[in-house]
CSV table of C-alpha atoms in Angstrom, one decimal:
chain,number,residue,atom,x,y,z
A,1,MET,CA,6.7,0.5,16.9
A,2,SER,CA,9.7,-1.5,16.0
A,3,ARG,CA,12.9,0.0,14.4
A,4,THR,CA,14.6,-1.9,11.6
A,5,THR,CA,16.2,-1.6,8.2
A,6,ILE,CA,14.5,-2.5,4.9
A,7,PRO,CA,15.3,-2.1,1.2
A,8,ILE,CA,13.1,0.6,-0.5
A,9,PHE,CA,11.8,0.4,-4.1
A,10,PRO,CA,10.7,3.9,-5.2
A,11,LEU,CA,7.9,3.9,-7.7
A,12,PRO,CA,5.7,6.6,-9.2
A,13,GLU,CA,2.1,6.5,-7.9
A,14,VAL,CA,2.3,3.0,-6.5
A,15,ILE,CA,1.2,2.1,-3.0
A,16,LEU,CA,1.6,-1.2,-1.3
A,17,PHE,CA,-1.4,-1.3,1.1
A,18,PRO,CA,-1.2,-3.8,3.9
A,19,GLY,CA,-3.3,-6.9,3.3
A,20,THR,CA,-3.0,-6.6,-0.5
A,21,PHE,CA,-0.8,-8.1,-3.2
A,22,LEU,CA,1.4,-6.3,-5.7
A,23,PRO,CA,3.0,-7.9,-8.7
A,24,LEU,CA,6.3,-6.3,-9.9
A,25,HIS,CA,8.7,-6.7,-12.8
A,26,ILE,CA,12.3,-6.2,-11.7
A,27,PHE,CA,14.6,-5.3,-14.6
A,28,GLU,CA,17.1,-2.5,-13.6
A,29,PRO,CA,20.5,-3.8,-12.5
A,30,ARG,CA,20.4,-2.1,-9.1
A,31,TYR,CA,17.0,-3.5,-8.3
A,32,ARG,CA,18.1,-7.0,-9.4
A,33,MET,CA,20.8,-6.5,-6.7
A,34,MET,CA,18.2,-5.4,-4.3
A,35,LEU,CA,16.2,-8.6,-5.0
A,36,ASP,CA,19.3,-10.6,-4.2
A,37,TYR,CA,19.7,-8.6,-0.9
A,38,CYS,CA,16.0,-9.4,-0.1
A,39,SER,CA,16.6,-13.1,-0.6
A,40,GLU,CA,19.4,-13.0,2.0
A,41,SER,CA,17.6,-10.8,4.5
A,42,GLY,CA,14.1,-12.2,5.1
A,43,GLU,CA,12.4,-11.3,1.7
A,44,GLU,CA,11.2,-8.0,3.0
A,45,MET,CA,10.8,-4.9,0.7
A,46,ALA,CA,9.1,-1.5,1.0
A,47,ILE,CA,7.4,0.3,-1.9
A,48,ALA,CA,7.7,4.1,-1.5
A,49,PRO,CA,5.8,6.4,-3.8
A,50,ILE,CA,7.9,9.0,-5.6
A,51,LYS,CA,6.9,12.6,-4.9
A,52,MET,CA,6.0,13.5,-8.5
A,53,GLU,CA,5.8,17.3,-7.8
A,54,HIS,CA,9.6,17.3,-7.2
A,55,PHE,CA,10.5,14.5,-9.7
A,56,ASN,CA,13.5,14.9,-11.9
A,57,PRO,CA,14.0,12.0,-14.3
A,58,LYS,CA,17.8,12.5,-14.2
A,59,ASP,CA,17.9,12.2,-10.4
A,60,PRO,CA,18.9,8.6,-9.4
A,61,HIS,CA,17.4,9.1,-6.0
A,62,PRO,CA,14.1,11.0,-6.3
A,63,GLU,CA,12.4,12.3,-3.2
A,64,ILE,CA,9.9,9.8,-1.8
A,65,GLU,CA,7.0,9.7,0.7
A,66,THR,CA,8.2,9.1,4.2
A,67,ILE,CA,5.3,6.8,5.1
A,68,PHE,CA,4.8,3.8,2.9
A,69,GLY,CA,3.8,0.2,2.8
A,70,TRP,CA,6.2,-2.8,3.3
A,71,GLY,CA,5.7,-6.5,2.6
A,72,THR,CA,7.3,-9.8,1.9
A,73,ILE,CA,8.1,-11.5,-1.4
A,74,VAL,CA,5.8,-14.5,-1.6
A,75,ARG,CA,6.6,-15.5,-5.1
A,76,LYS,CA,9.7,-15.0,-7.4
A,77,ASP,CA,9.9,-16.1,-11.0
A,78,PRO,CA,13.4,-15.5,-12.4
A,79,LEU,CA,13.7,-15.0,-16.1
A,80,PRO,CA,16.6,-16.2,-18.3
A,81,ASP,CA,18.1,-12.7,-18.9
A,82,GLY,CA,18.3,-11.9,-15.2
A,83,ARG,CA,15.0,-10.0,-14.9
A,84,SER,CA,12.4,-11.3,-12.4
A,85,ASN,CA,8.6,-11.2,-11.8
A,86,ILE,CA,7.8,-11.1,-8.1
A,87,LEU,CA,4.7,-10.9,-6.0
A,88,LEU,CA,4.7,-8.8,-2.8
A,89,GLU,CA,2.2,-9.3,0.0
A,90,GLY,CA,1.6,-6.1,2.0
A,91,LYS,CA,2.3,-6.7,5.7
A,92,GLY,CA,2.2,-3.2,7.2
A,93,ILE,CA,3.1,0.5,7.2
A,94,ALA,CA,6.5,2.0,7.9
A,95,LYS,CA,7.8,5.5,8.6
A,96,LEU,CA,11.2,6.4,7.2
A,97,GLU,CA,13.7,7.8,9.8
A,98,SER,CA,16.9,7.9,7.7
A,99,TYR,CA,19.0,5.9,5.3
A,100,GLU,CA,21.6,3.2,6.1
A,101,THR,CA,22.7,3.5,2.5
A,102,MET,CA,21.5,5.1,-0.8
A,103,ASP,CA,23.9,3.2,-3.2
A,104,PRO,CA,23.3,1.2,-5.3
A,105,PHE,CA,19.8,1.0,-3.9
A,106,ARG,CA,18.2,2.5,-0.8
A,107,ILE,CA,18.1,0.7,2.5
A,108,GLY,CA,16.0,2.7,4.9
A,109,ILE,CA,16.1,2.8,8.7
A,110,VAL,CA,12.3,2.7,9.5
A,111,GLU,CA,9.8,2.4,12.3
A,112,LYS,CA,7.3,-0.3,11.5
A,113,ILE,CA,3.9,0.9,12.7
A,114,GLU,CA,2.3,-1.8,14.8
A,115,PRO,CA,-1.4,-2.4,14.0
A,116,ASN,CA,-3.9,-1.9,16.7
A,117,SER,CA,-7.3,-3.5,16.3
A,118,ASP,CA,-9.1,-1.8,19.2
A,119,TYR,CA,-10.9,0.4,16.8
A,120,ILE,CA,-12.9,-2.6,15.4
A,121,GLU,CA,-15.3,-2.4,18.3
A,122,ASP,CA,-15.7,1.4,18.3
A,123,GLN,CA,-19.3,2.2,17.4
A,124,LEU,CA,-18.2,5.2,15.2
A,125,PHE,CA,-15.9,2.9,13.2
A,126,VAL,CA,-18.7,0.2,12.9
A,127,GLU,CA,-21.2,2.7,11.5
A,128,THR,CA,-18.6,4.4,9.2
A,129,PHE,CA,-17.3,1.1,7.8
A,130,ASP,CA,-20.8,-0.2,7.3
A,131,ARG,CA,-21.5,2.8,5.2
A,132,ILE,CA,-18.2,2.4,3.3
A,133,LEU,CA,-19.1,-1.2,2.5
A,134,TYR,CA,-22.6,-0.3,1.2
A,135,LEU,CA,-21.3,2.5,-1.1
A,136,THR,CA,-18.3,0.3,-2.3
A,137,LYS,CA,-20.7,-2.4,-3.3
A,138,ARG,CA,-22.7,0.2,-5.3
A,139,ILE,CA,-19.6,1.4,-7.1
A,140,LEU,CA,-18.5,-2.2,-7.9
A,141,LEU,CA,-21.9,-3.0,-9.2
A,142,SER,CA,-21.9,0.0,-11.5
A,143,GLU,CA,-18.6,-1.1,-12.8
A,144,GLY,CA,-19.9,-4.5,-13.7
A,145,ALA,CA,-18.5,-6.6,-10.9
A,146,LYS,CA,-19.8,-10.1,-10.5
A,147,GLU,CA,-22.3,-10.9,-7.7
A,148,ASP,CA,-19.9,-13.3,-5.9
A,149,LEU,CA,-17.4,-10.5,-5.5
A,150,ILE,CA,-20.0,-8.2,-4.1
A,151,LEU,CA,-21.1,-10.9,-1.6
A,152,ARG,CA,-17.4,-11.5,-0.6
A,153,MET,CA,-17.1,-7.8,0.4
A,154,ASN,CA,-18.8,-8.7,3.7
A,155,ASP,CA,-15.8,-10.8,4.6
A,156,LEU,CA,-13.9,-7.5,5.0
A,157,TRP,CA,-15.3,-7.2,8.5
A,158,ASN,CA,-12.7,-9.9,9.4
A,159,HIS,CA,-9.9,-8.4,7.3
A,160,PRO,CA,-6.9,-7.1,9.3
A,161,PHE,CA,-6.7,-3.9,7.2
A,162,PRO,CA,-10.3,-3.3,5.9
A,163,VAL,CA,-10.0,0.4,5.1
A,164,ASP,CA,-6.7,0.0,3.3
A,165,PHE,CA,-8.0,-2.9,1.3
A,166,ILE,CA,-10.9,-1.0,-0.1
A,167,SER,CA,-8.7,2.0,-0.8
A,168,SER,CA,-6.5,-0.3,-2.9
A,169,ILE,CA,-9.3,-1.6,-5.1
A,170,LEU,CA,-11.2,1.6,-5.8
A,171,ASN,CA,-10.1,4.1,-8.5
A,172,PHE,CA,-9.7,7.5,-6.9
A,173,ASN,CA,-7.0,10.2,-6.6
A,174,PHE,CA,-3.6,8.9,-5.7
A,175,GLN,CA,-2.8,11.6,-3.1
A,176,LYS,CA,-6.0,10.8,-1.3
A,177,LYS,CA,-4.9,7.1,-1.2
A,178,GLN,CA,-1.5,8.2,0.2
A,179,GLU,CA,-3.3,10.3,2.8
A,180,ILE,CA,-5.4,7.3,3.9
A,181,LEU,CA,-2.3,5.1,4.1
A,182,ALA,CA,-0.4,7.7,6.2
A,183,HIS,CA,-3.1,8.6,8.6
A,184,PRO,CA,-2.3,7.2,12.1
A,185,ASP,CA,-5.9,7.0,13.3
A,186,GLN,CA,-8.0,4.1,12.0
A,187,ILE,CA,-11.3,5.8,12.6
A,188,ALA,CA,-10.2,8.9,10.9
A,189,LYS,CA,-8.9,6.8,8.0
A,190,ALA,CA,-12.4,5.3,7.7
A,191,GLN,CA,-14.0,8.7,7.7
A,192,LEU,CA,-11.7,9.9,5.0
A,193,LEU,CA,-12.6,6.9,2.8
A,194,ALA,CA,-16.3,7.3,3.6
A,195,ASN,CA,-16.2,10.9,2.2
A,196,ILE,CA,-14.4,9.7,-0.9
A,197,VAL,CA,-16.9,6.8,-1.7
A,198,GLU,CA,-19.8,9.2,-1.0
A,199,GLU,CA,-18.4,11.5,-3.7
A,200,MET,CA,-17.8,8.6,-6.1
A,201,ASN,CA,-21.4,7.5,-5.7
A,202,LEU,CA,-22.6,11.1,-6.4
A,203,GLY,CA,-20.6,11.1,-9.5
A,204,GLU,CA,-22.2,7.9,-10.9
């Protein structure tokens, strides 16, 4: 793990999974300032889901999940009135240790969790992910996805974060998505997702 600081953008029920892209509209003054900070410090930003069970709309610093996705700003389109549209590319997962500052926006002291690809050759993972792919294709077909998208799903064997990517594109319970993101064991993550896509197929 590597310890560093990163600006944190809290959002309700939004996860930045590694290996995915997230478009955002930046309009609040403090987050416009955060965007300027990002431009001067490597274009990195974390997206932390707000804990909605404790959410108070009057709280300027709502409680957030302590494990979340981080990424880099790969596109920025400034608007004439100071707002901006940006595109974040998910690069990894981070664990919050503490805050360097909370005002006017949060800068967290985090541990970036280094990816480990050893699991790719584990037979249990291979069998589990093969099942996930098969069931995900069935779900996408039932939702009217085009055939070329279904065929491209096989490319996920070469994706650096295959389980996280599939979690990002399927429509299931947010808390289950957060559980998958936060789980430290890649094989266990795959088994969690396998159980979810099994249930989704039974519900078709």
